[in-house]
mmCIF file of C-alpha atoms and ligand atoms in Angstrom:
data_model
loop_
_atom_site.group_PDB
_atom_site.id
_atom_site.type_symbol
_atom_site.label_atom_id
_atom_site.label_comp_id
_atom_site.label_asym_id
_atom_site.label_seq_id
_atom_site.Cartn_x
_atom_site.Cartn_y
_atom_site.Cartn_z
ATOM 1 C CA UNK B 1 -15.481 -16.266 29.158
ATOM 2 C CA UNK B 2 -16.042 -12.118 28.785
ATOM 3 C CA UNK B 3 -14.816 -10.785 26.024
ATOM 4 C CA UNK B 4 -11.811 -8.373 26.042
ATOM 5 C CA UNK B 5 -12.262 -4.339 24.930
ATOM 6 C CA UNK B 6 -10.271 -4.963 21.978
ATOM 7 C CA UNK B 7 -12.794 -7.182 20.739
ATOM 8 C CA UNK B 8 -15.719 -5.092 21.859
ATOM 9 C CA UNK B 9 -14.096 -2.629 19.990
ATOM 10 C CA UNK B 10 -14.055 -4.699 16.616
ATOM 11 C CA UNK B 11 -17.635 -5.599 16.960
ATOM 12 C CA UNK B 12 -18.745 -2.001 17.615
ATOM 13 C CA UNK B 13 -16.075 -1.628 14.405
ATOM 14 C CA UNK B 14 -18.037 -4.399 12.349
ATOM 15 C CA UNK B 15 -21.804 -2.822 13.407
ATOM 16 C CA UNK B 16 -21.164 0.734 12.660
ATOM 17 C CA UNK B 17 -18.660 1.260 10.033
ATOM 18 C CA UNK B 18 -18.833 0.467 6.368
ATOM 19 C CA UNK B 19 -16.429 -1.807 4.755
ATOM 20 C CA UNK B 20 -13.646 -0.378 2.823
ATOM 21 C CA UNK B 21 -14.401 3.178 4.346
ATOM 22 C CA UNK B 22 -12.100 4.165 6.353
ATOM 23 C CA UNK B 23 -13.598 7.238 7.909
ATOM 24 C CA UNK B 24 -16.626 5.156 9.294
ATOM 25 C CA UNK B 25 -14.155 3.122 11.327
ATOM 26 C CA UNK B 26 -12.178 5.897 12.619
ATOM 27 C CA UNK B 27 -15.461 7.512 13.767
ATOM 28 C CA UNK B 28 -17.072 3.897 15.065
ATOM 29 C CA UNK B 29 -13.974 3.563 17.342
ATOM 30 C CA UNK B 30 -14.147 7.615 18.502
ATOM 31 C CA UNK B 31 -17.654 6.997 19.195
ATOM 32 C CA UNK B 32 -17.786 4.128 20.910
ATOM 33 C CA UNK B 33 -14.609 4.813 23.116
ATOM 34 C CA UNK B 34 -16.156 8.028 24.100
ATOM 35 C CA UNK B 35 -19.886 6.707 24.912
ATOM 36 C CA UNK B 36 -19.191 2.862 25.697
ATOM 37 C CA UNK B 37 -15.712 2.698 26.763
ATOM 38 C CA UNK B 38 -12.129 4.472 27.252
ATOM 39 C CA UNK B 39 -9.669 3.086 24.914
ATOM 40 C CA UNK B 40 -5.893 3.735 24.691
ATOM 41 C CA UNK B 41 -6.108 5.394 20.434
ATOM 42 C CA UNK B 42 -4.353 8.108 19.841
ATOM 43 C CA UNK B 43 -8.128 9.413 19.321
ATOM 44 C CA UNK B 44 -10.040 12.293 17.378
ATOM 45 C CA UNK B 45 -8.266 15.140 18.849
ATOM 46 C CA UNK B 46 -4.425 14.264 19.116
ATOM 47 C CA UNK B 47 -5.662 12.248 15.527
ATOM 48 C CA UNK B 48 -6.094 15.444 13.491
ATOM 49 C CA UNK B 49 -2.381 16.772 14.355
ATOM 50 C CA UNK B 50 -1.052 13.454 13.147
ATOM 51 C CA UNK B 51 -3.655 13.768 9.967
ATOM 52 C CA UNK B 52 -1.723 17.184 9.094
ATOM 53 C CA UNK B 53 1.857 16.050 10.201
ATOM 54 C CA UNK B 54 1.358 12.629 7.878
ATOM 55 C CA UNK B 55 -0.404 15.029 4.891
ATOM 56 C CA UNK B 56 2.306 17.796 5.417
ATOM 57 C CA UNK B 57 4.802 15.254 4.657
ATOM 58 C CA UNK B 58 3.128 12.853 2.081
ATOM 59 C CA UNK B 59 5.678 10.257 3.635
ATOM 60 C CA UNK B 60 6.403 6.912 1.423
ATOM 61 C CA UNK B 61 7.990 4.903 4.050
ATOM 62 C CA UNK B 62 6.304 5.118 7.672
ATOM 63 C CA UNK B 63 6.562 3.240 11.274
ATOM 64 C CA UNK B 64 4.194 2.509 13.423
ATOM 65 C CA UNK B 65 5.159 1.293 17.310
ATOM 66 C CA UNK B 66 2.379 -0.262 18.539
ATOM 67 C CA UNK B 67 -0.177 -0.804 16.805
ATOM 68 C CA UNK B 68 -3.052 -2.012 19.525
ATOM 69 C CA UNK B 69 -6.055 -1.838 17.925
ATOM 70 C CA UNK B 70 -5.142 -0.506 14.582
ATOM 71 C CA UNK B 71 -6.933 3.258 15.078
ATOM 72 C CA UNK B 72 -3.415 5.416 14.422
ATOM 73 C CA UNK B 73 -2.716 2.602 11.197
ATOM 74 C CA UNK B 74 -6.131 3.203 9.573
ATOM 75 C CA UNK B 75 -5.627 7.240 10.342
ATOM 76 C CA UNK B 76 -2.458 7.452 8.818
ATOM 77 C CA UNK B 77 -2.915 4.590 5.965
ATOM 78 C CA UNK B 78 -5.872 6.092 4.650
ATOM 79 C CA UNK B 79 -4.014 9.669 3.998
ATOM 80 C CA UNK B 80 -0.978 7.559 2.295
ATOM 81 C CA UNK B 81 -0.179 7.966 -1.299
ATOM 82 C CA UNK B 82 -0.591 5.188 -3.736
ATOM 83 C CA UNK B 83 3.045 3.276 -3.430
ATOM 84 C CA UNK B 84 3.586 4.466 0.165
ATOM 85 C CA UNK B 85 3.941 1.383 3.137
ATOM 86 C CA UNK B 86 3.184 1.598 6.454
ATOM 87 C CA UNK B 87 4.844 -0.927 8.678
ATOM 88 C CA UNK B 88 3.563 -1.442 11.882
ATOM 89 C CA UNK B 89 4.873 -3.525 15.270
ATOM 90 C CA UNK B 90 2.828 -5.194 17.720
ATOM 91 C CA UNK B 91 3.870 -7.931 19.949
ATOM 92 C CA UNK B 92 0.591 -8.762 21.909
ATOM 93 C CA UNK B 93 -1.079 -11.569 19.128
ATOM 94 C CA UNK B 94 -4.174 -11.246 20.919
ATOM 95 C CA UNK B 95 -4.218 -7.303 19.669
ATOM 96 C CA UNK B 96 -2.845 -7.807 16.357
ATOM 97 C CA UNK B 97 -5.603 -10.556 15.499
ATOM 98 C CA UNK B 98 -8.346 -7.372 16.342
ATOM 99 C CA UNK B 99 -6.015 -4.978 14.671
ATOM 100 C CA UNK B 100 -5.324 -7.078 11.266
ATOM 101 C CA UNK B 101 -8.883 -7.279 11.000
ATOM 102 C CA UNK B 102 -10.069 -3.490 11.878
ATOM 103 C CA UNK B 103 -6.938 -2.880 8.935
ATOM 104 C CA UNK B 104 -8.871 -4.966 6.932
ATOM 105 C CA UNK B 105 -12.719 -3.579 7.328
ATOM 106 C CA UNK B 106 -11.091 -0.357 6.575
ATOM 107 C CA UNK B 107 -10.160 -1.464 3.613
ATOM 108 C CA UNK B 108 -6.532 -0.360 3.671
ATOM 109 C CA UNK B 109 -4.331 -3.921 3.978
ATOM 110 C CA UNK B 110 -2.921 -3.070 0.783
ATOM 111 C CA UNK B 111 -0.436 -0.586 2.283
ATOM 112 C CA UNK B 112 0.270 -1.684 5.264
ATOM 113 C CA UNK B 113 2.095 -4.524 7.177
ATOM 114 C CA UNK B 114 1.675 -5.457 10.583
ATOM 115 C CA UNK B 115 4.535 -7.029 12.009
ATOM 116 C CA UNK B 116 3.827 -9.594 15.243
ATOM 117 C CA UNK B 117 6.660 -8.817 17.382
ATOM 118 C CA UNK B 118 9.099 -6.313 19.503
ATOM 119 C CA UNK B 119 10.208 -3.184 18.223
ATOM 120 C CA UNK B 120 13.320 -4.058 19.284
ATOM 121 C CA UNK B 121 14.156 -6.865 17.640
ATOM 122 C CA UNK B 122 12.328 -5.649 14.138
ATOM 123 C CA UNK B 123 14.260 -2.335 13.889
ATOM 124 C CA UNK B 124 17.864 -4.148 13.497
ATOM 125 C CA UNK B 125 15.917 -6.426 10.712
ATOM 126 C CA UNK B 126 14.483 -3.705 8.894
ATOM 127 C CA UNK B 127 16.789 -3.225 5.920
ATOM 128 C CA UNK B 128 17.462 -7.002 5.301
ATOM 129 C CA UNK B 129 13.575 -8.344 5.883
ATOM 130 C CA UNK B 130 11.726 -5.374 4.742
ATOM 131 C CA UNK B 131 14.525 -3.496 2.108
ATOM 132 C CA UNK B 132 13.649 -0.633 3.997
ATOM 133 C CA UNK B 133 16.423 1.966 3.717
ATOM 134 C CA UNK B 134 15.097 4.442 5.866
ATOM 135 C CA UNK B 135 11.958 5.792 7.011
ATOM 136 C CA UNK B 136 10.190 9.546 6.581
ATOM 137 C CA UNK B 137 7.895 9.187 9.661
ATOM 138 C CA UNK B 138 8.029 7.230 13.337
ATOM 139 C CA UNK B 139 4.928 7.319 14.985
ATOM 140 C CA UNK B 140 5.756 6.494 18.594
ATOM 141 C CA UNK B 141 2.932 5.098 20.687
ATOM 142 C CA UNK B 142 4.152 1.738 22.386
ATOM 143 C CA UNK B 143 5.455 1.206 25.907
ATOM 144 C CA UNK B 144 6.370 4.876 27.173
ATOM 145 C CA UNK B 145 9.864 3.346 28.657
ATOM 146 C CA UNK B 146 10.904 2.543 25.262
ATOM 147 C CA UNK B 147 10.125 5.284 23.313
ATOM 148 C CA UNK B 148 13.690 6.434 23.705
ATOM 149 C CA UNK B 149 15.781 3.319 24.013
ATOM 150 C CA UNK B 150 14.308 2.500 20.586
ATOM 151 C CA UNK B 151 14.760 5.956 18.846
ATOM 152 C CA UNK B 152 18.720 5.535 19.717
ATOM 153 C CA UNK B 153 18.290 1.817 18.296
ATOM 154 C CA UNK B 154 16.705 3.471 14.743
ATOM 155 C CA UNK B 155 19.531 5.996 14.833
ATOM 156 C CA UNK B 156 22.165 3.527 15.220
ATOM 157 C CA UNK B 157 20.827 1.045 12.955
ATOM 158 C CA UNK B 158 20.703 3.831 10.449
ATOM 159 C CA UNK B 159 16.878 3.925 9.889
ATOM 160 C CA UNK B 160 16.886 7.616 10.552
ATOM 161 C CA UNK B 161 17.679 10.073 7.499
ATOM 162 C CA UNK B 162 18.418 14.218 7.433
ATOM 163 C CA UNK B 163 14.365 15.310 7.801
ATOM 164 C CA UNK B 164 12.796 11.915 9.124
ATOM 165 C CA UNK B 165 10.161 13.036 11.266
ATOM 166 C CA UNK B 166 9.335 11.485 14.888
ATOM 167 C CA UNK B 167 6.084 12.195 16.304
ATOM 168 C CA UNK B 168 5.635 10.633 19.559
ATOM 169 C CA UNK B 169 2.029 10.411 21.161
ATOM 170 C CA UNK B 170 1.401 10.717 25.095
ATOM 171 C CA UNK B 171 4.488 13.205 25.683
ATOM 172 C CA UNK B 172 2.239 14.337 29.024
ATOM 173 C CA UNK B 173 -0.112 11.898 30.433
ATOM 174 C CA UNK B 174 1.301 9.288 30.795
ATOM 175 C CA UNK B 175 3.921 11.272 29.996
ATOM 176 C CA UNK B 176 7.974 10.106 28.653
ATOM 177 C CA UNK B 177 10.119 12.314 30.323
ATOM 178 C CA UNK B 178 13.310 10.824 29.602
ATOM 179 C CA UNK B 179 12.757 11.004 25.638
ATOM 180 C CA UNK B 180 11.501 14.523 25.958
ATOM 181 C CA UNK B 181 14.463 15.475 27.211
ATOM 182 C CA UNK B 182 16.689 13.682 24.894
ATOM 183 C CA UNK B 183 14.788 15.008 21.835
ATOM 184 C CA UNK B 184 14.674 18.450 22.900
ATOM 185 C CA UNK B 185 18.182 18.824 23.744
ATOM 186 C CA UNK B 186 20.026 16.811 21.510
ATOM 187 C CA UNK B 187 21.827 18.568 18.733
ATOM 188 C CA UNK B 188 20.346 15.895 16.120
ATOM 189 C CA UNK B 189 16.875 17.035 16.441
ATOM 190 C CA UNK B 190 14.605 20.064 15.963
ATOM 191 C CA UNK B 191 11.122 19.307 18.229
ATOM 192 C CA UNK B 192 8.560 21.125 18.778
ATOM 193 C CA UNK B 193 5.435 20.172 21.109
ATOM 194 C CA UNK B 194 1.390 20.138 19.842
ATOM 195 C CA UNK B 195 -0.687 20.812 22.923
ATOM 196 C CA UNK B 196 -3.989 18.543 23.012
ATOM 197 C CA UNK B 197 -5.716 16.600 25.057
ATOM 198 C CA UNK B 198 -5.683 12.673 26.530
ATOM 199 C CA UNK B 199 -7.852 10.903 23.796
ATOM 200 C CA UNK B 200 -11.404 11.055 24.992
ATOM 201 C CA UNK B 201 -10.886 13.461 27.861
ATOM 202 C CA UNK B 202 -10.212 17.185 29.525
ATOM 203 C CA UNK B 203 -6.942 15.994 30.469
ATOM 204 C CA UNK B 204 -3.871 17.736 28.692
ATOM 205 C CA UNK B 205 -1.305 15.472 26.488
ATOM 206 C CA UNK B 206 0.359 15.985 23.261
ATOM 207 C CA UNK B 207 2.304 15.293 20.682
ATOM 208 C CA UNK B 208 6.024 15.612 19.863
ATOM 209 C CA UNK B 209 7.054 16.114 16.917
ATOM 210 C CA UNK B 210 11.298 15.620 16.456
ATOM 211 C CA UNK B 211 12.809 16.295 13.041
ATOM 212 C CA UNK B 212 16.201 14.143 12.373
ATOM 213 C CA UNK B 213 18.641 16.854 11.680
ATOM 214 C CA UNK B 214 21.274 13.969 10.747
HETATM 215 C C1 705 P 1 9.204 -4.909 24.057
HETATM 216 C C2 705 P 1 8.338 -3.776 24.480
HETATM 217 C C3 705 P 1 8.534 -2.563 23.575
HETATM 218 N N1 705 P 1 8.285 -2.921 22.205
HETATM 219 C C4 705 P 1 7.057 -3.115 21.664
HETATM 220 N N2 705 P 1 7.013 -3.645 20.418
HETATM 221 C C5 705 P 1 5.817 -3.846 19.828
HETATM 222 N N3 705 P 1 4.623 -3.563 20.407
HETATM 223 C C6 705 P 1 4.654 -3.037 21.643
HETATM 224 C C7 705 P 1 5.859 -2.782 22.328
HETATM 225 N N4 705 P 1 5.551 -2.230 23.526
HETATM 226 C C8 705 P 1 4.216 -2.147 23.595
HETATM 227 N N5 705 P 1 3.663 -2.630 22.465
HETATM 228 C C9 705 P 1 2.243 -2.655 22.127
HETATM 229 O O1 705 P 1 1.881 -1.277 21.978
HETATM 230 C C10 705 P 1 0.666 -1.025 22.718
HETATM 231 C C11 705 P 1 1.004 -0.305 23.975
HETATM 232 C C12 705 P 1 0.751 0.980 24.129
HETATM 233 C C13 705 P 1 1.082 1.658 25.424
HETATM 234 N N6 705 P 1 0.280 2.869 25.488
HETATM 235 C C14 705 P 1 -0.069 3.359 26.672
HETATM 236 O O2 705 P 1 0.309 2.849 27.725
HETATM 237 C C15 705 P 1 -0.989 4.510 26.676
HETATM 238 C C16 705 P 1 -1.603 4.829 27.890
HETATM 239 C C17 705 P 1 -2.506 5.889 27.967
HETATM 240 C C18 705 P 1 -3.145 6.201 29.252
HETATM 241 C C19 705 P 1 -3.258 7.525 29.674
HETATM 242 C C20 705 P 1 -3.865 7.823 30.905
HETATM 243 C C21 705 P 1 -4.374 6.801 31.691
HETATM 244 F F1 705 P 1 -4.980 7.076 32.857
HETATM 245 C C22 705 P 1 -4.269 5.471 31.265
HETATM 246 C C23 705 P 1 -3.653 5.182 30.055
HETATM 247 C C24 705 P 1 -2.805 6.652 26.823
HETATM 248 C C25 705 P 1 -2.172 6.318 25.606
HETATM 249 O O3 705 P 1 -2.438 7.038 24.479
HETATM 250 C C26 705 P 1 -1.260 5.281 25.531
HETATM 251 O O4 705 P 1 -0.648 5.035 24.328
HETATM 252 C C27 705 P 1 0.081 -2.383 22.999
HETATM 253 O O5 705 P 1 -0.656 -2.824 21.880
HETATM 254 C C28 705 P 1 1.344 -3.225 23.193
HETATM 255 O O6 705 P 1 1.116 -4.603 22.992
HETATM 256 MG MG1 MG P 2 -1.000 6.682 22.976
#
């Protein structure tokens, strides 16, 4: 049967980058979701504001919500200090078998772990499975409708501390009105938006970036 893109992806992943290099596969999948075909990463652009938001910070502990093909893991894994984890949450196996192995061509397993399921039933079981207390940086990129019912989730379950940092991807196109609102005008946050453009296109999106204010 034809393959899926994910796993065009990896192969245009295992032809043009070099193992253990984490750059090459970064630019393998920019290049051949630009030229061969469209691919929902967070991509080159929108990928450079979350390259200075994750370096800003120098973040230990970091979340990942959806990790599709493992492009936003390898960005942000790669700029991780020696120590830090990155955990990220996928619940489509078929994804997380292309994304465990574009982790591992990169050459970055080491500090991170993808987790095969919902992100909402791994954020209540984050302290007991993963003796996480709580985490310095969300990156938001899963389902759009549950970008917010899942930040109140981490806030009840206590995952959020006084500077955590949210950055959510797609805040335009396809847009997640409902969360923008909540993060903007809720008392507990201080957000500011990164204009950019759709991964890959002329289109305008951006990034959100919410600081927990406690
Ligand atoms: C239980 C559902 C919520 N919890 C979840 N827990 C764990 N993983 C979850 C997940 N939801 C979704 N996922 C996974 O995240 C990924 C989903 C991402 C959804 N992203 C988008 O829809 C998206 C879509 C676009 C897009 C923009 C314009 C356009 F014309 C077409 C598409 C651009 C983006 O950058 C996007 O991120 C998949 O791998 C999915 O399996
Ligand atoms: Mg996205």
């Amino acid at each position: 049967t034809r393959s899926t893109r994910p796993q065009r992806l990896l192969k245009a992943v295992k032809q043009h980058a070099t193992r253990g290099d984490p750059q090459s596969v970064i630019s393998a999948i920019d290049h051949f979701c630009r030229h061969r075909e469209w691919a929902m990463n967070v991509g080159d652009e929108k990928g450079c504001i979350l390259d200075s938001v994750v370096s800003e910070l120098n973040p230990e502990k970091v979340l990942e919500l959806g990790t599709y093909c493992g492009y936003s893991t390898v960005r942000i894994a790669r700029l991780l200090p020696p120590g830090a984890r990155l955990i990220t949450l996928e619940f489509n196996p078929d994804y997380a078998v292309i994304a465990r192995q574009v982790i591992a061509w990169a050459g970055i397993e080491d500090k991170v772990q993808l987790v095969e399921g919902a992100s909402e039933d791994w954020i209540p079981r984050m302290k007991e499975h993963f003796g996480i207390e709580t985490f310095d940086l969300v990156f938001l990129d899963h389902w759009k409708d549950h970008y917010l019912p899942d930040t109140k989730l981490m806030e009840g379950c206590g995952l959020l501390r006084k500077g955590t940092v949210l950055l959510a991807d797609n805040v335009i196109c396809p847009g997640v009105p409902d969360y923008l609102e909540y993060v903007r005008n809720s008392r507990s946050y201080k957000s500011c938006y990164f204009k950019s453009h759709l991964e890959y296109t002329r289109a305008e999106d951006g990034l959100e970036k919410s600081v927990f204010l406690g």
